[in-house]
Amino acid sequence: MGEALNGLKRSIMCGDVREEHIGKKITVMGWVQRRRNLGGLEFVDLRDREGILQIVFGDKINAEAFEKASKIKPEYCVAVTGEVVKRESVNPNMPTGMVEVKGESLKILSESDTPPIDIKENAETAENLRLKYRYLDLRRPDMQNIFKIRSKVSKAIRDYLESTGFLEVETPMLTKSTPEGARDYLVPSRNYPGMFYALPQSPQLFKQLLMVSGFDKYFQIVKCFRDEDLRANRQPEFTQVDLEMSFVEQDDVMALSEGLIAHVFKEVAGVDVKLPIKRMTFKEAMEKYGSDKPDLRFGMEITDITEAVKTSDFKVFKGAIEDGGSVRALCLKGGATMGRKDIDRLGEFVKTYKAKGLAWIQLKEEGIKSPIAKFLSEDEMNAIVSTMNAETGDLILIVADKNKVVFQSLGALRLDLAKKFDLIKDKNEFNFTWITEFPVFEWSDEENRYMACHHPFTAPMDEDIDIIESDKEHARAKAYDLVLNGEELGGGSIRIHNMELQERMLRALGFNEEDAWKKFGFLLQAFKFGPPPHGGLAFGLDRMIMFLAGTENIKDVIAFPKNQNAFCYLTEAPNIVDEKQLNELGIGVLPKENK
Amino acid sequence: MGEALNGLKRSIMCGDVREEHIGKKITVMGWVQRRRNLGGLEFVDLRDREGILQIVFGDKINAEAFEKASKIKPEYCVAVTGEVVKRESVNPNMPTGMVEVKGESLKILSESDTPPIDIKENAETAENLRLKYRYLDLRRPDMQNIFKIRSKVSKAIRDYLESTGFLEVETPMLTKSTPEGARDYLVPSRNYPGMFYALPQSPQLFKQLLMVSGFDKYFQIVKCFRDEDLRANRQPEFTQVDLEMSFVEQDDVMALSEGLIAHVFKEVAGVDVKLPIKRMTFKEAMEKYGSDKPDLRFGMEITDITEAVKTSDFKVFKGAIEDGGSVRALCLKGGATMGRKDIDRLGEFVKTYKAKGLAWIQLKEEGIKSPIAKFLSEDEMNAIVSTMNAETGDLILIVADKNKVVFQSLGALRLDLAKKFDLIKDKNEFNFTWITEFPVFEWSDEENRYMACHHPFTAPMDEDIDIIESDKEHARAKAYDLVLNGEELGGGSIRIHNMELQERMLRALGFNEEDAWKKFGFLLQAFKFGPPPHGGLAFGLDRMIMFLAGTENIKDVIAFPKNQNAFCYLTEAPNIVDEKQLNELGIGVLPKENK
């Protein structure tokens, strides 16, 4: 059964014991990291949340404790009382390495089987095993550290927002299914059989209603849900730092957000974020980096060489230009020595982004080497090299296609080359940038129509309001994303706060009036009653923690994550439920063939 | 469309303007509370989250602004710039009542239809209208105040727990359906058609696993869900302040909880909670107050008069005693003058609690008046009066039945009388008490078996471990509730942290081994790996806010609440969803007759 505490109190955490405690009698409680018998003594490393402390048991210290200690195994949970003494063989690598505790009494609080996974820093264990025994995986000091960071980040966020006048308001989890987003998780209603709640993808409409309510500044750290096929760094439930402000314009929300981020990074990681954070329009980001979340820790910008080749008869270039596309290129410093096979691989890589091929020019000591040299005049070739600012030793990589394809493929190639050639010099850099002037709409090949790029409640830029019906391609929004090292950290917008404009926007997105009112009537209705101008932003908390904890796996920052199929190895959720439960809800499971 | 801000910045909140600002030019933004034309001037009360400020517009102040102001209506959203001046007719009832603003320019940011509900303090409006137009209802200053309190309470809780070493850890919302609680909300899985997640009724098992993980002290302010028929003060989703600690015993968790509560009540309401909070066992609470959440703001305790009547032949008393029950009574001071009809009503009242009747004795000036006098000897009557410490002028109210019925009916009667006779003198009193030594099990008539009184993970008291199979009626648990003014504010327990004992407990609750492992295997398994002794507690945050905000309606403390049928008047959730969504989930809606 293990021994009971019976009034025994812990006096200090293992990891907190220092030289100043020498001579004091302390009681610590924790887990056995390891035990060694050396020279007739039992040395036990005892671990708790704060660190590891060495305990020494000996026949002459206390015979009964020594006897017990000789039987304990890794991960036994124990309580030890004894005097702190100076350690003979100091361990400078441990904060507690100057001291040890003479084990005068020992309680075995509970025993442990041999753990199926290693409980130490950076242990490499199969992920499904880690997830199944998550409670053991979480004992690892590096995992514990991540959740300390997470707790600190939440605290820093709240402190900052509360000190700047934000109210934390909770919004519902059981709400209404809305279109124009990802797939909703549904919750069947028992009171209204055949009807369903949806779990929120974000509290977007509720936070806007809170602005209509006059709450002025709202925030919430809140769970959101998307039933999507999970990419590597997605989870079905994730946490959002959600905020909204009234009587503001874009710059106000951005300034507040910058202050918040600077506070959090300073508090938690000691990082000074230089304010104001630089800004770049969506257009510039696409043209220079082929991405709306450019990684600015290295250069190698995309360069437009259309002008240089506009007179060329080379059909690949000519065709792209005539099609309304362009010819653009990257210049890889020192790439002139790359072998043919490696270059071919880059060609294969860009094809996965729908590029038809990758042209290239190597500027070798002995002269230009390029499979397209034969299609270009010397003038054209020189114009390319000069536009690219290329020097001897460089490799120019060219894609000619529709702009969308050019940007996507060269943007991806740029990141791929940065990884391959280690172009990011300062691994500790936090390079922030705002991306602004996002398009209002984006074309969906899947749906074969324009959809909202951000969401249907985002305000168009004043100068583009008139073109939201007529020129969807070019209408820009008061939307902004905060990008860090090539990842989106958060995004937001100024919202529409006018019923007529909101109705126009929904029409432009293909809703007829009846549908618009059925789905969003409560928001449209609210706009009849003096809505304030408002806007906001949401940060992905999980992503933020990943940066601050230095991990690239989202599962590391979520205590009980799910796998790629949204399955929990630990609890085995989802699972079957009683027929009775389904009957109460008025739903049934369809036979497999119905699917 | 309303005018745009175009760079105009608010300089101060309406409610914050004071005499110190006289002579300054300010810009305020908010909603028109009312407008009056007086002596050729337009007086506008402008409201924001912080309060109301008077603006005066006049032809001579600014003709254009005056012209615009003469058209604005209640709930228009406007921005005003002007100089703060001393007010001629001071209003001492308003914090801003010493000043007003000369309206030099006015922007109408958006117009408003006439609001369908009154936007002022303590407005009385039909609840469904309030819920439908919640965004207007929330504009009321008293509602805004509640959410300021709520935000402050959350902050105070977090500050206290973080300063005492607790880590905030988020637990999953999409989890496994577990029995032995209320009805779960289910979420169909798309990846595993026919399988379901459940929304958590509490993070109980996860927080215990976090203790097994060595997190030591965990807290979370978290949404929980119960799909129950809603009583007046229940909501399908509610918020819990959830905490758990390792290496602790009951007194440690109680002491921490007391510190937390004292901090919150002091910070938010300036109330000094006297520590330590008094304690009472479940048994004493039932015997004296007929309730496990006794209201101790008044006395009128239940008194056992079985001894006084044990020799009586009166068949009501005799039968109850022979049945193993008892005869108990309340003494209502001054009740001797109560009329027959009113006493009969009390009799009807106790019958709703299954009592067969209510015997009574009035101690009038002229002597005893009692319908049961004829069944009792004078000695017995005197013994009752003396046991009750009753005096002339009092009314003794007696129930004889099984103990459970006696306690329930007299407990309810006690509260009813307190309300009728205004026995609670100090309406501002916060009277806290702990209830301890709860039973491990409670009998469920509905299920016709013993169920867990708290939950199946609660540890029995050491001295009662041996009787959890043999004497379910009397086995007591290491469980404790914190009760405030007759309401449960929170509750918790020391948990079982031993696999064998946990298995025994599940068996005692009627689980066979297979079921136990299927449902709770991940917890039982975790207990194989050195689980620490641990315990915790959860407070109902909504209830806590109700106390601090002084409201008895839980809907007042939730921004977007649902009605008794778990329906949201605002968004009209739950609602129908696309057939396509259901097909993807592999579920179908049963025809009505299948129900």
PDB file of N, CA and C in Angstrom, chain B residues 311-381:
ATOM      1  N   THR B 311     -40.966   6.940  25.261  1.00  0.00           N
ATOM      2  CA  THR B 311     -41.929   6.060  25.929  1.00  0.00           C
ATOM      3  C   THR B 311     -43.355   6.314  25.465  1.00  0.00           C
ATOM      4  N   SER B 312     -43.505   7.279  24.577  1.00  0.00           N
ATOM      5  CA  SER B 312     -44.850   7.661  24.151  1.00  0.00           C
ATOM      6  C   SER B 312     -45.518   6.551  23.336  1.00  0.00           C
ATOM      7  N   ASP B 313     -46.822   6.483  23.483  1.00  0.00           N
ATOM      8  CA  ASP B 313     -47.573   5.514  22.682  1.00  0.00           C
ATOM      9  C   ASP B 313     -48.113   6.136  21.394  1.00  0.00           C
ATOM     10  N   PHE B 314     -47.914   7.439  21.263  1.00  0.00           N
ATOM     11  CA  PHE B 314     -48.380   8.130  20.055  1.00  0.00           C
ATOM     12  C   PHE B 314     -47.793   7.428  18.840  1.00  0.00           C
ATOM     13  N   LYS B 315     -48.688   6.902  18.002  1.00  0.00           N
ATOM     14  CA  LYS B 315     -48.191   5.938  17.003  1.00  0.00           C
ATOM     15  C   LYS B 315     -47.264   6.556  15.955  1.00  0.00           C
ATOM     16  N   VAL B 316     -47.423   7.851  15.679  1.00  0.00           N
ATOM     17  CA  VAL B 316     -46.539   8.501  14.714  1.00  0.00           C
ATOM     18  C   VAL B 316     -45.097   8.500  15.237  1.00  0.00           C
ATOM     19  N   PHE B 317     -44.949   8.880  16.501  1.00  0.00           N
ATOM     20  CA  PHE B 317     -43.612   8.911  17.100  1.00  0.00           C
ATOM     21  C   PHE B 317     -43.073   7.493  17.275  1.00  0.00           C
ATOM     22  N   LYS B 318     -43.911   6.683  17.829  1.00  0.00           N
ATOM     23  CA  LYS B 318     -43.516   5.307  18.148  1.00  0.00           C
ATOM     24  C   LYS B 318     -43.083   4.555  16.892  1.00  0.00           C
ATOM     25  N   GLY B 319     -43.898   4.722  15.851  1.00  0.00           N
ATOM     26  CA  GLY B 319     -43.592   4.029  14.594  1.00  0.00           C
ATOM     27  C   GLY B 319     -42.257   4.472  14.031  1.00  0.00           C
ATOM     28  N   ALA B 320     -42.028   5.782  14.041  1.00  0.00           N
ATOM     29  CA  ALA B 320     -40.783   6.309  13.486  1.00  0.00           C
ATOM     30  C   ALA B 320     -39.585   5.763  14.257  1.00  0.00           C
ATOM     31  N   ILE B 321     -39.710   5.756  15.575  1.00  0.00           N
ATOM     32  CA  ILE B 321     -38.582   5.290  16.404  1.00  0.00           C
ATOM     33  C   ILE B 321     -38.345   3.797  16.181  1.00  0.00           C
ATOM     34  N   GLU B 322     -39.420   3.044  16.149  1.00  0.00           N
ATOM     35  CA  GLU B 322     -39.285   1.595  15.948  1.00  0.00           C
ATOM     36  C   GLU B 322     -38.684   1.277  14.573  1.00  0.00           C
ATOM     37  N   ASP B 323     -38.945   2.158  13.624  1.00  0.00           N
ATOM     38  CA  ASP B 323     -38.419   1.986  12.260  1.00  0.00           C
ATOM     39  C   ASP B 323     -36.942   2.358  12.143  1.00  0.00           C
ATOM     40  N   GLY B 324     -36.358   2.739  13.272  1.00  0.00           N
ATOM     41  CA  GLY B 324     -34.953   3.158  13.225  1.00  0.00           C
ATOM     42  C   GLY B 324     -34.818   4.647  12.945  1.00  0.00           C
ATOM     43  N   GLY B 325     -35.939   5.343  12.875  1.00  0.00           N
ATOM     44  CA  GLY B 325     -35.906   6.778  12.623  1.00  0.00           C
ATOM     45  C   GLY B 325     -35.833   7.574  13.919  1.00  0.00           C
ATOM     46  N   SER B 326     -36.307   8.791  13.861  1.00  0.00           N
ATOM     47  CA  SER B 326     -36.227   9.645  15.046  1.00  0.00           C
ATOM     48  C   SER B 326     -37.314  10.703  15.011  1.00  0.00           C
ATOM     49  N   VAL B 327     -37.413  11.416  16.128  1.00  0.00           N
ATOM     50  CA  VAL B 327     -38.360  12.523  16.240  1.00  0.00           C
ATOM     51  C   VAL B 327     -37.538  13.775  16.517  1.00  0.00           C
ATOM     52  N   ARG B 328     -37.654  14.757  15.649  1.00  0.00           N
ATOM     53  CA  ARG B 328     -36.841  15.963  15.806  1.00  0.00           C
ATOM     54  C   ARG B 328     -37.700  17.197  15.542  1.00  0.00           C
ATOM     55  N   ALA B 329     -37.185  18.304  16.029  1.00  0.00           N
ATOM     56  CA  ALA B 329     -38.032  19.488  15.976  1.00  0.00           C
ATOM     57  C   ALA B 329     -37.242  20.776  15.835  1.00  0.00           C
ATOM     58  N   LEU B 330     -37.949  21.795  15.355  1.00  0.00           N
ATOM     59  CA  LEU B 330     -37.434  23.171  15.321  1.00  0.00           C
ATOM     60  C   LEU B 330     -38.227  23.996  16.304  1.00  0.00           C
ATOM     61  N   CYS B 331     -37.601  25.007  16.852  1.00  0.00           N
ATOM     62  CA  CYS B 331     -38.325  25.924  17.737  1.00  0.00           C
ATOM     63  C   CYS B 331     -38.302  27.309  17.113  1.00  0.00           C
ATOM     64  N   LEU B 332     -39.468  27.765  16.659  1.00  0.00           N
ATOM     65  CA  LEU B 332     -39.555  29.090  16.048  1.00  0.00           C
ATOM     66  C   LEU B 332     -39.937  30.110  17.108  1.00  0.00           C
ATOM     67  N   LYS B 333     -38.990  30.973  17.404  1.00  0.00           N
ATOM     68  CA  LYS B 333     -39.229  32.019  18.413  1.00  0.00           C
ATOM     69  C   LYS B 333     -40.391  32.897  17.950  1.00  0.00           C
ATOM     70  N   GLY B 334     -41.310  33.153  18.859  1.00  0.00           N
ATOM     71  CA  GLY B 334     -42.411  34.051  18.520  1.00  0.00           C
ATOM     72  C   GLY B 334     -43.470  33.428  17.640  1.00  0.00           C
ATOM     73  N   GLY B 335     -43.346  32.112  17.389  1.00  0.00           N
ATOM     74  CA  GLY B 335     -44.284  31.470  16.474  1.00  0.00           C
ATOM     75  C   GLY B 335     -45.615  31.097  17.112  1.00  0.00           C
ATOM     76  N   ALA B 336     -45.731  31.347  18.401  1.00  0.00           N
ATOM     77  CA  ALA B 336     -46.959  30.934  19.106  1.00  0.00           C
ATOM     78  C   ALA B 336     -48.193  31.647  18.593  1.00  0.00           C
ATOM     79  N   THR B 337     -47.969  32.782  17.910  1.00  0.00           N
ATOM     80  CA  THR B 337     -49.134  33.538  17.428  1.00  0.00           C
ATOM     81  C   THR B 337     -49.527  33.152  16.006  1.00  0.00           C
ATOM     82  N   MET B 338     -48.793  32.226  15.433  1.00  0.00           N
ATOM     83  CA  MET B 338     -49.091  31.855  14.047  1.00  0.00           C
ATOM     84  C   MET B 338     -50.478  31.213  13.954  1.00  0.00           C
ATOM     85  N   GLY B 339     -51.227  31.595  12.918  1.00  0.00           N
ATOM     86  CA  GLY B 339     -52.567  31.062  12.755  1.00  0.00           C
ATOM     87  C   GLY B 339     -52.552  29.634  12.211  1.00  0.00           C
ATOM     88  N   ARG B 340     -53.662  28.981  12.379  1.00  0.00           N
ATOM     89  CA  ARG B 340     -53.805  27.593  11.978  1.00  0.00           C
ATOM     90  C   ARG B 340     -53.498  27.368  10.499  1.00  0.00           C
ATOM     91  N   LYS B 341     -54.000  28.281   9.672  1.00  0.00           N
ATOM     92  CA  LYS B 341     -53.800  28.125   8.233  1.00  0.00           C
ATOM     93  C   LYS B 341     -52.335  28.171   7.848  1.00  0.00           C
ATOM     94  N   ASP B 342     -51.643  29.104   8.475  1.00  0.00           N
ATOM     95  CA  ASP B 342     -50.215  29.226   8.173  1.00  0.00           C
ATOM     96  C   ASP B 342     -49.442  27.982   8.611  1.00  0.00           C
ATOM     97  N   ILE B 343     -49.841  27.454   9.776  1.00  0.00           N
ATOM     98  CA  ILE B 343     -49.168  26.231  10.240  1.00  0.00           C
ATOM     99  C   ILE B 343     -49.475  25.075   9.280  1.00  0.00           C
ATOM    100  N   ASP B 344     -50.732  25.024   8.834  1.00  0.00           N
ATOM    101  CA  ASP B 344     -51.091  23.964   7.879  1.00  0.00           C
ATOM    102  C   ASP B 344     -50.247  24.050   6.614  1.00  0.00           C
ATOM    103  N   ARG B 345     -49.962  25.286   6.206  1.00  0.00           N
ATOM    104  CA  ARG B 345     -49.124  25.461   5.021  1.00  0.00           C
ATOM    105  C   ARG B 345     -47.718  24.894   5.234  1.00  0.00           C
ATOM    106  N   LEU B 346     -47.223  25.073   6.459  1.00  0.00           N
ATOM    107  CA  LEU B 346     -45.911  24.486   6.767  1.00  0.00           C
ATOM    108  C   LEU B 346     -45.979  22.966   6.668  1.00  0.00           C
ATOM    109  N   GLY B 347     -47.129  22.429   7.101  1.00  0.00           N
ATOM    110  CA  GLY B 347     -47.328  20.982   6.996  1.00  0.00           C
ATOM    111  C   GLY B 347     -47.304  20.514   5.551  1.00  0.00           C
ATOM    112  N   GLU B 348     -47.960  21.288   4.686  1.00  0.00           N
ATOM    113  CA  GLU B 348     -47.935  20.935   3.257  1.00  0.00           C
ATOM    114  C   GLU B 348     -46.510  21.004   2.725  1.00  0.00           C
ATOM    115  N   PHE B 349     -45.786  22.028   3.193  1.00  0.00           N
ATOM    116  CA  PHE B 349     -44.413  22.240   2.734  1.00  0.00           C
ATOM    117  C   PHE B 349     -43.544  21.018   3.039  1.00  0.00           C
ATOM    118  N   VAL B 350     -43.614  20.521   4.298  1.00  0.00           N
ATOM    119  CA  VAL B 350     -42.728  19.393   4.631  1.00  0.00           C
ATOM    120  C   VAL B 350     -43.133  18.116   3.893  1.00  0.00           C
ATOM    121  N   LYS B 351     -44.386  18.058   3.490  1.00  0.00           N
ATOM    122  CA  LYS B 351     -44.814  16.861   2.739  1.00  0.00           C
ATOM    123  C   LYS B 351     -44.113  16.771   1.394  1.00  0.00           C
ATOM    124  N   THR B 352     -43.744  17.934   0.817  1.00  0.00           N
ATOM    125  CA  THR B 352     -43.001  17.884  -0.459  1.00  0.00           C
ATOM    126  C   THR B 352     -41.621  17.273  -0.250  1.00  0.00           C
ATOM    127  N   TYR B 353     -41.210  17.179   1.000  1.00  0.00           N
ATOM    128  CA  TYR B 353     -39.930  16.509   1.299  1.00  0.00           C
ATOM    129  C   TYR B 353     -40.165  15.110   1.880  1.00  0.00           C
ATOM    130  N   LYS B 354     -41.346  14.581   1.579  1.00  0.00           N
ATOM    131  CA  LYS B 354     -41.696  13.205   1.930  1.00  0.00           C
ATOM    132  C   LYS B 354     -42.023  12.980   3.394  1.00  0.00           C
ATOM    133  N   ALA B 355     -42.068  14.038   4.183  1.00  0.00           N
ATOM    134  CA  ALA B 355     -42.519  13.866   5.571  1.00  0.00           C
ATOM    135  C   ALA B 355     -44.022  13.564   5.530  1.00  0.00           C
ATOM    136  N   LYS B 356     -44.443  12.695   6.462  1.00  0.00           N
ATOM    137  CA  LYS B 356     -45.869  12.347   6.448  1.00  0.00           C
ATOM    138  C   LYS B 356     -46.727  13.449   7.073  1.00  0.00           C
ATOM    139  N   GLY B 357     -46.088  14.272   7.909  1.00  0.00           N
ATOM    140  CA  GLY B 357     -46.845  15.358   8.501  1.00  0.00           C
ATOM    141  C   GLY B 357     -45.972  16.178   9.411  1.00  0.00           C
ATOM    142  N   LEU B 358     -46.553  17.229   9.944  1.00  0.00           N
ATOM    143  CA  LEU B 358     -45.827  18.131  10.828  1.00  0.00           C
ATOM    144  C   LEU B 358     -46.636  18.301  12.111  1.00  0.00           C
ATOM    145  N   ALA B 359     -46.084  17.793  13.212  1.00  0.00           N
ATOM    146  CA  ALA B 359     -46.743  18.022  14.505  1.00  0.00           C
ATOM    147  C   ALA B 359     -46.261  19.358  15.049  1.00  0.00           C
ATOM    148  N   TRP B 360     -47.082  19.986  15.880  1.00  0.00           N
ATOM    149  CA  TRP B 360     -46.644  21.286  16.379  1.00  0.00           C
ATOM    150  C   TRP B 360     -47.189  21.556  17.782  1.00  0.00           C
ATOM    151  N   ILE B 361     -46.484  22.426  18.472  1.00  0.00           N
ATOM    152  CA  ILE B 361     -46.868  22.818  19.827  1.00  0.00           C
ATOM    153  C   ILE B 361     -46.676  24.318  19.932  1.00  0.00           C
ATOM    154  N   GLN B 362     -47.741  25.031  20.235  1.00  0.00           N
ATOM    155  CA  GLN B 362     -47.614  26.471  20.454  1.00  0.00           C
ATOM    156  C   GLN B 362     -47.610  26.745  21.946  1.00  0.00           C
ATOM    157  N   LEU B 363     -46.630  27.531  22.398  1.00  0.00           N
ATOM    158  CA  LEU B 363     -46.554  27.887  23.819  1.00  0.00           C
ATOM    159  C   LEU B 363     -47.155  29.275  24.017  1.00  0.00           C
ATOM    160  N   LYS B 364     -48.470  29.282  24.110  1.00  0.00           N
ATOM    161  CA  LYS B 364     -49.171  30.563  24.246  1.00  0.00           C
ATOM    162  C   LYS B 364     -49.168  31.018  25.693  1.00  0.00           C
ATOM    163  N   GLU B 365     -49.442  32.317  25.882  1.00  0.00           N
ATOM    164  CA  GLU B 365     -49.580  32.877  27.240  1.00  0.00           C
ATOM    165  C   GLU B 365     -50.558  32.018  28.054  1.00  0.00           C
ATOM    166  N   GLU B 366     -51.665  31.656  27.385  1.00  0.00           N
ATOM    167  CA  GLU B 366     -52.731  30.957  28.093  1.00  0.00           C
ATOM    168  C   GLU B 366     -52.468  29.464  28.218  1.00  0.00           C
ATOM    169  N   GLY B 367     -51.349  29.012  27.706  1.00  0.00           N
ATOM    170  CA  GLY B 367     -51.026  27.587  27.846  1.00  0.00           C
ATOM    171  C   GLY B 367     -50.686  26.945  26.524  1.00  0.00           C
ATOM    172  N   ILE B 368     -50.457  25.660  26.585  1.00  0.00           N
ATOM    173  CA  ILE B 368     -50.047  24.936  25.389  1.00  0.00           C
ATOM    174  C   ILE B 368     -51.222  24.687  24.456  1.00  0.00           C
ATOM    175  N   LYS B 369     -50.948  24.930  23.151  1.00  0.00           N
ATOM    176  CA  LYS B 369     -51.945  24.569  22.152  1.00  0.00           C
ATOM    177  C   LYS B 369     -51.267  23.618  21.168  1.00  0.00           C
ATOM    178  N   SER B 370     -51.825  22.430  21.019  1.00  0.00           N
ATOM    179  CA  SER B 370     -51.167  21.446  20.150  1.00  0.00           C
ATOM    180  C   SER B 370     -52.125  20.338  19.798  1.00  0.00           C
ATOM    181  N   PRO B 371     -52.203  19.988  18.499  1.00  0.00           N
ATOM    182  CA  PRO B 371     -53.103  18.905  18.106  1.00  0.00           C
ATOM    183  C   PRO B 371     -52.631  17.540  18.621  1.00  0.00           C
ATOM    184  N   ILE B 372     -51.374  17.452  19.054  1.00  0.00           N
ATOM    185  CA  ILE B 372     -50.904  16.151  19.526  1.00  0.00           C
ATOM    186  C   ILE B 372     -50.906  16.070  21.045  1.00  0.00           C
ATOM    187  N   ALA B 373     -51.387  17.131  21.690  1.00  0.00           N
ATOM    188  CA  ALA B 373     -51.394  17.152  23.160  1.00  0.00           C
ATOM    189  C   ALA B 373     -52.134  15.935  23.702  1.00  0.00           C
ATOM    190  N   LYS B 374     -53.199  15.591  23.018  1.00  0.00           N
ATOM    191  CA  LYS B 374     -54.012  14.492  23.517  1.00  0.00           C
ATOM    192  C   LYS B 374     -53.316  13.141  23.467  1.00  0.00           C
ATOM    193  N   PHE B 375     -52.239  13.055  22.631  1.00  0.00           N
ATOM    194  CA  PHE B 375     -51.529  11.769  22.534  1.00  0.00           C
ATOM    195  C   PHE B 375     -50.339  11.667  23.481  1.00  0.00           C
ATOM    196  N   LEU B 376     -50.022  12.782  24.123  1.00  0.00           N
ATOM    197  CA  LEU B 376     -48.814  12.794  24.946  1.00  0.00           C
ATOM    198  C   LEU B 376     -49.137  13.042  26.400  1.00  0.00           C
ATOM    199  N   SER B 377     -48.355  12.461  27.269  1.00  0.00           N
ATOM    200  CA  SER B 377     -48.521  12.726  28.694  1.00  0.00           C
ATOM    201  C   SER B 377     -47.958  14.113  28.987  1.00  0.00           C
ATOM    202  N   GLU B 378     -48.308  14.636  30.151  1.00  0.00           N
ATOM    203  CA  GLU B 378     -47.795  15.952  30.519  1.00  0.00           C
ATOM    204  C   GLU B 378     -46.279  15.912  30.657  1.00  0.00           C
ATOM    205  N   ASP B 379     -45.776  14.802  31.201  1.00  0.00           N
ATOM    206  CA  ASP B 379     -44.319  14.645  31.331  1.00  0.00           C
ATOM    207  C   ASP B 379     -43.639  14.683  29.969  1.00  0.00           C
ATOM    208  N   GLU B 380     -44.242  13.986  29.047  1.00  0.00           N
ATOM    209  CA  GLU B 380     -43.653  13.957  27.706  1.00  0.00           C
ATOM    210  C   GLU B 380     -43.672  15.363  27.086  1.00  0.00           C
ATOM    211  N   MET B 381     -44.815  16.017  27.236  1.00  0.00           N
ATOM    212  CA  MET B 381     -44.928  17.377  26.704  1.00  0.00           C
ATOM    213  C   MET B 381     -43.887  18.293  27.341  1.00  0.00           C
TER     214      MET B 381
END
